[in-house]
CSV table of N, CA and C in Angstrom, one decimal:
chain,number,residue,atom,x,y,z
A,1,UNK,N,-17.2,28.8,-27.7
A,1,UNK,CA,-17.3,27.9,-26.5
A,1,UNK,C,-17.7,28.8,-25.3
A,2,UNK,N,-18.7,28.3,-24.6
A,2,UNK,CA,-19.1,29.1,-23.4
A,2,UNK,C,-18.5,28.5,-22.1
A,3,UNK,N,-18.7,29.2,-21.0
A,3,UNK,CA,-18.1,28.9,-19.7
A,3,UNK,C,-18.5,27.5,-19.3
A,4,UNK,N,-19.7,27.0,-19.5
A,4,UNK,CA,-20.1,25.7,-19.1
A,4,UNK,C,-19.4,24.6,-19.9
A,5,UNK,N,-19.1,24.8,-21.1
A,5,UNK,CA,-18.4,23.8,-21.9
A,5,UNK,C,-16.9,23.8,-21.4
A,6,UNK,N,-16.4,24.9,-21.1
A,6,UNK,CA,-15.0,25.0,-20.6
A,6,UNK,C,-14.9,24.3,-19.3
A,7,UNK,N,-15.9,24.6,-18.4
A,7,UNK,CA,-15.9,23.9,-17.1
A,7,UNK,C,-16.0,22.4,-17.2
A,8,UNK,N,-16.8,21.9,-18.2
A,8,UNK,CA,-17.0,20.5,-18.4
A,8,UNK,C,-15.6,19.9,-18.8
A,9,UNK,N,-14.9,20.5,-19.7
A,9,UNK,CA,-13.5,20.0,-20.1
A,9,UNK,C,-12.6,20.0,-18.9
A,10,UNK,N,-12.6,21.1,-18.1
A,10,UNK,CA,-11.8,21.2,-16.9
A,10,UNK,C,-12.1,20.1,-15.9
A,11,UNK,N,-13.3,19.9,-15.5
A,11,UNK,CA,-13.7,18.9,-14.6
A,11,UNK,C,-13.4,17.5,-15.1
A,12,UNK,N,-13.7,17.3,-16.3
A,12,UNK,CA,-13.3,16.0,-16.9
A,12,UNK,C,-11.8,15.8,-16.8
A,13,UNK,N,-11.1,16.8,-17.1
A,13,UNK,CA,-9.6,16.7,-17.1
A,13,UNK,C,-9.1,16.4,-15.7
A,14,UNK,N,-9.7,17.0,-14.7
A,14,UNK,CA,-9.2,16.7,-13.3
A,14,UNK,C,-9.6,15.3,-12.9
A,15,UNK,N,-10.8,14.9,-13.2
A,15,UNK,CA,-11.3,13.6,-12.7
A,15,UNK,C,-10.5,12.5,-13.5
A,16,UNK,N,-10.4,12.6,-14.8
A,16,UNK,CA,-9.7,11.6,-15.6
A,16,UNK,C,-8.2,11.6,-15.4
A,17,UNK,N,-7.7,12.7,-15.1
A,17,UNK,CA,-6.3,12.8,-14.7
A,17,UNK,C,-6.0,12.0,-13.4
A,18,UNK,N,-6.9,12.2,-12.5
A,18,UNK,CA,-6.8,11.4,-11.2
A,18,UNK,C,-7.0,9.9,-11.5
A,19,UNK,N,-7.9,9.6,-12.4
A,19,UNK,CA,-8.0,8.1,-12.8
A,19,UNK,C,-6.7,7.6,-13.3
A,20,UNK,N,-6.1,8.3,-14.2
A,20,UNK,CA,-4.8,7.9,-14.8
A,20,UNK,C,-3.8,7.7,-13.8
A,21,UNK,N,-3.7,8.7,-12.8
A,21,UNK,CA,-2.7,8.6,-11.8
A,21,UNK,C,-3.1,7.5,-10.8
A,22,UNK,N,-4.3,7.2,-10.6
A,22,UNK,CA,-4.7,6.1,-9.8
A,22,UNK,C,-4.2,4.7,-10.3
A,23,UNK,N,-4.3,4.6,-11.6
A,23,UNK,CA,-3.8,3.4,-12.3
A,23,UNK,C,-2.3,3.3,-12.0
A,24,UNK,N,-1.6,4.4,-12.2
A,24,UNK,CA,-0.1,4.4,-11.9
A,24,UNK,C,0.1,4.0,-10.4
A,25,UNK,N,-0.7,4.6,-9.5
A,25,UNK,CA,-0.5,4.3,-8.1
A,25,UNK,C,-0.8,2.8,-7.7
A,26,UNK,N,-1.8,2.3,-8.4
A,26,UNK,CA,-2.1,0.9,-8.1
A,26,UNK,C,-1.0,0.0,-8.5
A,27,UNK,N,-0.4,0.3,-9.7
A,27,UNK,CA,0.7,-0.5,-10.1
A,27,UNK,C,1.9,-0.4,-9.1
A,28,UNK,N,2.1,0.8,-8.7
A,28,UNK,CA,3.2,1.1,-7.7
A,28,UNK,C,3.0,0.4,-6.4
A,29,UNK,N,1.8,0.4,-5.9
A,29,UNK,CA,1.4,-0.2,-4.6
A,29,UNK,C,1.6,-1.8,-4.8
A,30,UNK,N,1.2,-2.3,-5.9
A,30,UNK,CA,1.3,-3.7,-6.1
A,30,UNK,C,2.8,-4.1,-6.1
A,31,UNK,N,3.6,-3.4,-6.8
A,31,UNK,CA,5.0,-3.7,-6.8
A,31,UNK,C,5.6,-3.6,-5.4
A,32,UNK,N,5.3,-2.5,-4.7
A,32,UNK,CA,5.8,-2.3,-3.4
A,32,UNK,C,5.4,-3.4,-2.4
A,33,UNK,N,4.1,-3.8,-2.5
A,33,UNK,CA,3.6,-4.8,-1.6
A,33,UNK,C,4.3,-6.1,-1.9
A,34,UNK,N,4.6,-6.4,-3.1
A,34,UNK,CA,5.3,-7.7,-3.4
A,34,UNK,C,6.7,-7.6,-2.8
A,35,UNK,N,7.4,-6.5,-2.9
A,35,UNK,CA,8.7,-6.3,-2.3
A,35,UNK,C,8.7,-6.4,-0.8
A,36,UNK,N,7.6,-5.7,-0.3
A,36,UNK,CA,7.5,-5.7,1.2
A,36,UNK,C,7.3,-7.1,1.8
A,37,UNK,N,6.5,-7.9,1.1
A,37,UNK,CA,6.2,-9.2,1.6
A,37,UNK,C,7.5,-10.1,1.7
A,38,UNK,N,8.5,-9.8,0.8
A,38,UNK,CA,9.7,-10.6,0.9
A,38,UNK,C,10.6,-10.1,2.0
A,39,UNK,N,10.5,-8.8,2.3
A,39,UNK,CA,11.3,-8.3,3.4
A,39,UNK,C,10.5,-8.3,4.8
A,40,UNK,N,9.3,-8.7,4.7
A,40,UNK,CA,8.4,-8.9,5.9
A,40,UNK,C,8.1,-7.5,6.5
A,41,UNK,N,8.0,-6.5,5.7
A,41,UNK,CA,7.5,-5.2,6.2
A,41,UNK,C,6.0,-5.2,6.2
A,42,UNK,N,5.4,-4.4,7.1
A,42,UNK,CA,4.0,-4.3,7.1
A,42,UNK,C,3.6,-3.2,6.1
A,43,UNK,N,2.3,-3.2,5.7
A,43,UNK,CA,1.8,-2.2,4.8
A,43,UNK,C,1.9,-0.8,5.3
A,44,UNK,N,1.7,-0.6,6.6
A,44,UNK,CA,1.8,0.7,7.2
A,44,UNK,C,3.3,1.2,7.2
A,45,UNK,N,4.2,0.4,7.1
A,45,UNK,CA,5.6,0.8,7.2
A,45,UNK,C,6.0,1.5,5.9
A,46,UNK,N,5.5,1.1,4.7
A,46,UNK,CA,5.9,1.7,3.5
A,46,UNK,C,4.8,2.5,2.7
A,47,UNK,N,3.6,2.4,3.1
A,47,UNK,CA,2.5,3.1,2.4
A,47,UNK,C,2.3,4.5,3.1
A,48,UNK,N,2.3,5.5,2.2
A,48,UNK,CA,2.2,6.9,2.7
A,48,UNK,C,0.9,7.5,2.1
A,49,UNK,N,-0.1,7.8,2.9
A,49,UNK,CA,-1.4,8.3,2.4
A,49,UNK,C,-1.2,9.7,1.9
A,50,UNK,N,-0.3,10.5,2.5
A,50,UNK,CA,-0.1,11.9,2.1
A,50,UNK,C,0.5,11.9,0.7
A,51,UNK,N,1.4,11.0,0.4
A,51,UNK,CA,2.1,10.9,-0.9
A,51,UNK,C,1.1,10.5,-2.0
A,52,UNK,N,0.2,9.5,-1.6
A,52,UNK,CA,-0.9,9.1,-2.6
A,52,UNK,C,-1.8,10.3,-2.9
A,53,UNK,N,-2.2,11.1,-1.9
A,53,UNK,CA,-3.1,12.2,-2.2
A,53,UNK,C,-2.4,13.3,-3.0
A,54,UNK,N,-1.1,13.5,-2.7
A,54,UNK,CA,-0.3,14.5,-3.5
A,54,UNK,C,-0.2,14.0,-4.9
A,55,UNK,N,0.0,12.7,-5.1
A,55,UNK,CA,0.1,12.1,-6.4
A,55,UNK,C,-1.2,12.3,-7.2
A,56,UNK,N,-2.3,12.1,-6.5
A,56,UNK,CA,-3.6,12.2,-7.2
A,56,UNK,C,-3.9,13.7,-7.6
A,57,UNK,N,-3.4,14.6,-6.8
A,57,UNK,CA,-3.5,16.0,-7.1
A,57,UNK,C,-2.7,16.3,-8.3
A,58,UNK,N,-1.5,15.8,-8.4
A,58,UNK,CA,-0.7,16.0,-9.6
A,58,UNK,C,-1.3,15.4,-10.8
A,59,UNK,N,-1.9,14.2,-10.7
A,59,UNK,CA,-2.6,13.6,-11.8
A,59,UNK,C,-3.8,14.5,-12.3
A,60,UNK,N,-4.5,15.0,-11.3
A,60,UNK,CA,-5.6,15.9,-11.7
A,60,UNK,C,-5.2,17.2,-12.4
A,61,UNK,N,-4.0,17.7,-11.9
A,61,UNK,CA,-3.4,18.9,-12.5
A,61,UNK,C,-3.0,18.6,-13.9
A,62,UNK,N,-2.3,17.5,-14.1
A,62,UNK,CA,-1.9,17.1,-15.5
A,62,UNK,C,-3.1,16.9,-16.4
A,63,UNK,N,-4.1,16.2,-15.9
A,63,UNK,CA,-5.3,16.0,-16.6
A,63,UNK,C,-6.0,17.3,-17.0
A,64,UNK,N,-6.1,18.2,-16.1
A,64,UNK,CA,-6.7,19.6,-16.4
A,64,UNK,C,-5.9,20.3,-17.5
A,65,UNK,N,-4.6,20.2,-17.4
A,65,UNK,CA,-3.8,20.9,-18.4
A,65,UNK,C,-4.0,20.2,-19.8
A,66,UNK,N,-4.1,18.8,-19.8
A,66,UNK,CA,-4.3,18.1,-21.0
A,66,UNK,C,-5.7,18.5,-21.6
A,67,UNK,N,-6.7,18.6,-20.7
A,67,UNK,CA,-8.1,18.9,-21.2
A,67,UNK,C,-8.1,20.4,-21.7
A,68,UNK,N,-7.4,21.3,-21.1
A,68,UNK,CA,-7.3,22.6,-21.6
A,68,UNK,C,-6.7,22.7,-23.0
A,69,UNK,N,-5.7,21.9,-23.2
A,69,UNK,CA,-5.1,21.8,-24.5
A,69,UNK,C,-6.0,21.2,-25.6
A,70,UNK,N,-7.0,20.5,-25.2
A,70,UNK,CA,-8.0,19.9,-26.1
A,70,UNK,C,-9.3,20.6,-26.2
A,71,UNK,N,-9.4,21.8,-25.7
A,71,UNK,CA,-10.7,22.6,-25.7
A,71,UNK,C,-11.2,22.6,-27.1
A,72,UNK,N,-12.5,22.3,-27.3
A,72,UNK,CA,-13.1,22.3,-28.6
A,72,UNK,C,-13.1,21.0,-29.3
A,73,UNK,N,-12.2,20.0,-28.8
A,73,UNK,CA,-12.2,18.7,-29.4
A,73,UNK,C,-13.5,18.0,-29.0
A,74,UNK,N,-14.1,17.2,-29.9
A,74,UNK,CA,-15.2,16.4,-29.4
A,74,UNK,C,-14.9,15.5,-28.3
A,75,UNK,N,-15.8,15.4,-27.3
A,75,UNK,CA,-15.5,14.5,-26.2
A,75,UNK,C,-16.0,13.1,-26.6
A,76,UNK,N,-15.0,12.3,-27.1
A,76,UNK,CA,-15.3,10.9,-27.5
A,76,UNK,C,-14.3,10.0,-26.8
A,77,UNK,N,-14.2,8.8,-27.2
A,77,UNK,CA,-13.4,7.8,-26.5
A,77,UNK,C,-11.9,8.2,-26.6
A,78,UNK,N,-11.5,8.7,-27.8
A,78,UNK,CA,-10.1,9.1,-27.9
A,78,UNK,C,-9.7,10.2,-27.0
A,79,UNK,N,-10.6,11.2,-26.8
A,79,UNK,CA,-10.4,12.3,-25.9
A,79,UNK,C,-10.3,11.8,-24.5
A,80,UNK,N,-11.2,10.9,-24.1
A,80,UNK,CA,-11.2,10.4,-22.7
A,80,UNK,C,-9.8,9.7,-22.4
A,81,UNK,N,-9.4,8.8,-23.4
A,81,UNK,CA,-8.2,8.0,-23.2
A,81,UNK,C,-7.0,9.0,-23.2
A,82,UNK,N,-7.0,10.0,-24.0
A,82,UNK,CA,-5.9,11.0,-24.0
A,82,UNK,C,-5.8,11.7,-22.6
A,83,UNK,N,-6.9,12.0,-22.0
A,83,UNK,CA,-6.8,12.7,-20.8
A,83,UNK,C,-6.4,11.8,-19.6
A,84,UNK,N,-6.8,10.5,-19.7
A,84,UNK,CA,-6.4,9.5,-18.7
A,84,UNK,C,-4.9,9.3,-18.8
A,85,UNK,N,-4.4,9.3,-20.1
A,85,UNK,CA,-2.9,9.1,-20.3
A,85,UNK,C,-2.2,10.4,-19.8
A,86,UNK,N,-2.8,11.5,-19.9
A,86,UNK,CA,-2.2,12.8,-19.5
A,86,UNK,C,-2.0,12.7,-17.9
A,87,UNK,N,-3.0,12.2,-17.2
A,87,UNK,CA,-2.8,12.0,-15.8
A,87,UNK,C,-1.8,11.0,-15.4
A,88,UNK,N,-1.7,9.9,-16.2
A,88,UNK,CA,-0.7,8.9,-15.9
A,88,UNK,C,0.7,9.4,-16.1
A,89,UNK,N,0.9,9.9,-17.3
A,89,UNK,CA,2.3,10.4,-17.6
A,89,UNK,C,2.6,11.8,-17.2
A,90,UNK,N,1.6,12.6,-17.2
A,90,UNK,CA,1.9,14.0,-16.8
A,90,UNK,C,2.3,14.2,-15.4
A,91,UNK,N,1.7,13.5,-14.5
A,91,UNK,CA,2.1,13.6,-13.1
A,91,UNK,C,3.5,13.3,-12.9
A,92,UNK,N,4.0,12.3,-13.6
A,92,UNK,CA,5.4,11.9,-13.5
A,92,UNK,C,6.3,13.1,-14.0
A,93,UNK,N,5.9,13.7,-15.1
A,93,UNK,CA,6.6,14.9,-15.6
A,93,UNK,C,6.6,16.0,-14.6
A,94,UNK,N,5.5,16.3,-14.0
A,94,UNK,CA,5.4,17.4,-13.1
A,94,UNK,C,6.2,17.1,-11.9
A,95,UNK,N,6.2,15.9,-11.4
A,95,UNK,CA,7.0,15.5,-10.2
A,95,UNK,C,8.5,15.6,-10.5
A,96,UNK,N,8.9,15.2,-11.7
A,96,UNK,CA,10.3,15.3,-12.1
A,96,UNK,C,10.7,16.7,-12.2
A,97,UNK,N,9.9,17.6,-12.8
A,97,UNK,CA,10.2,19.0,-12.9
A,97,UNK,C,10.3,19.6,-11.5
A,98,UNK,N,9.4,19.3,-10.6
A,98,UNK,CA,9.5,19.8,-9.2
A,98,UNK,C,10.8,19.4,-8.5
A,99,UNK,N,11.2,18.2,-8.7
A,99,UNK,CA,12.4,17.7,-8.1
A,99,UNK,C,13.6,18.4,-8.7
A,100,UNK,N,13.6,18.6,-10.0
A,100,UNK,CA,14.7,19.3,-10.7
A,100,UNK,C,14.8,20.7,-10.2
A,101,UNK,N,13.7,21.4,-10.1
A,101,UNK,CA,13.7,22.8,-9.6
A,101,UNK,C,14.1,22.9,-8.2
A,102,UNK,N,13.7,21.9,-7.4
A,102,UNK,CA,14.1,21.9,-6.0
A,102,UNK,C,15.6,21.7,-5.8
A,103,UNK,N,16.1,20.7,-6.6
A,103,UNK,CA,17.6,20.5,-6.4
A,103,UNK,C,18.4,21.6,-7.0
A,104,UNK,N,17.9,22.4,-8.0
A,104,UNK,CA,18.6,23.6,-8.5
A,104,UNK,C,18.6,24.7,-7.4
A,105,UNK,N,17.5,24.8,-6.7
A,105,UNK,CA,17.4,25.8,-5.7
A,105,UNK,C,18.3,25.5,-4.5
A,106,UNK,N,18.4,24.2,-4.2
A,106,UNK,CA,19.3,23.8,-3.1
A,106,UNK,C,20.8,24.0,-3.3
A,107,UNK,N,21.2,24.0,-4.6
A,107,UNK,CA,22.6,24.1,-4.9
A,107,UNK,C,23.1,25.5,-5.0
A,108,UNK,N,22.1,26.5,-5.0
A,108,UNK,CA,22.6,27.9,-5.0
A,108,UNK,C,22.6,28.5,-3.7
């Protein structure tokens, strides 16, 4: 495998991981907007752009890690869906890990 193939997997992983995380974010925004409409909050009161961007970065990171683990696998529909799922679920894992590490550091 040469450097261009490796970069292709890496870029695909980042982009598809962000796609997976975008799906997760859209579901979250839909749920939050439904809850906000009942309590009459405005969109600006509960939507945080910084959090969305951080979330997309986490999804891209998870997708990149997923793609690296799949190096050499043919890039087919199964590969693409696996990487999107990595971004969807992996970002949650990374976020949870970060919170756990943060709370452990705060207790010492």
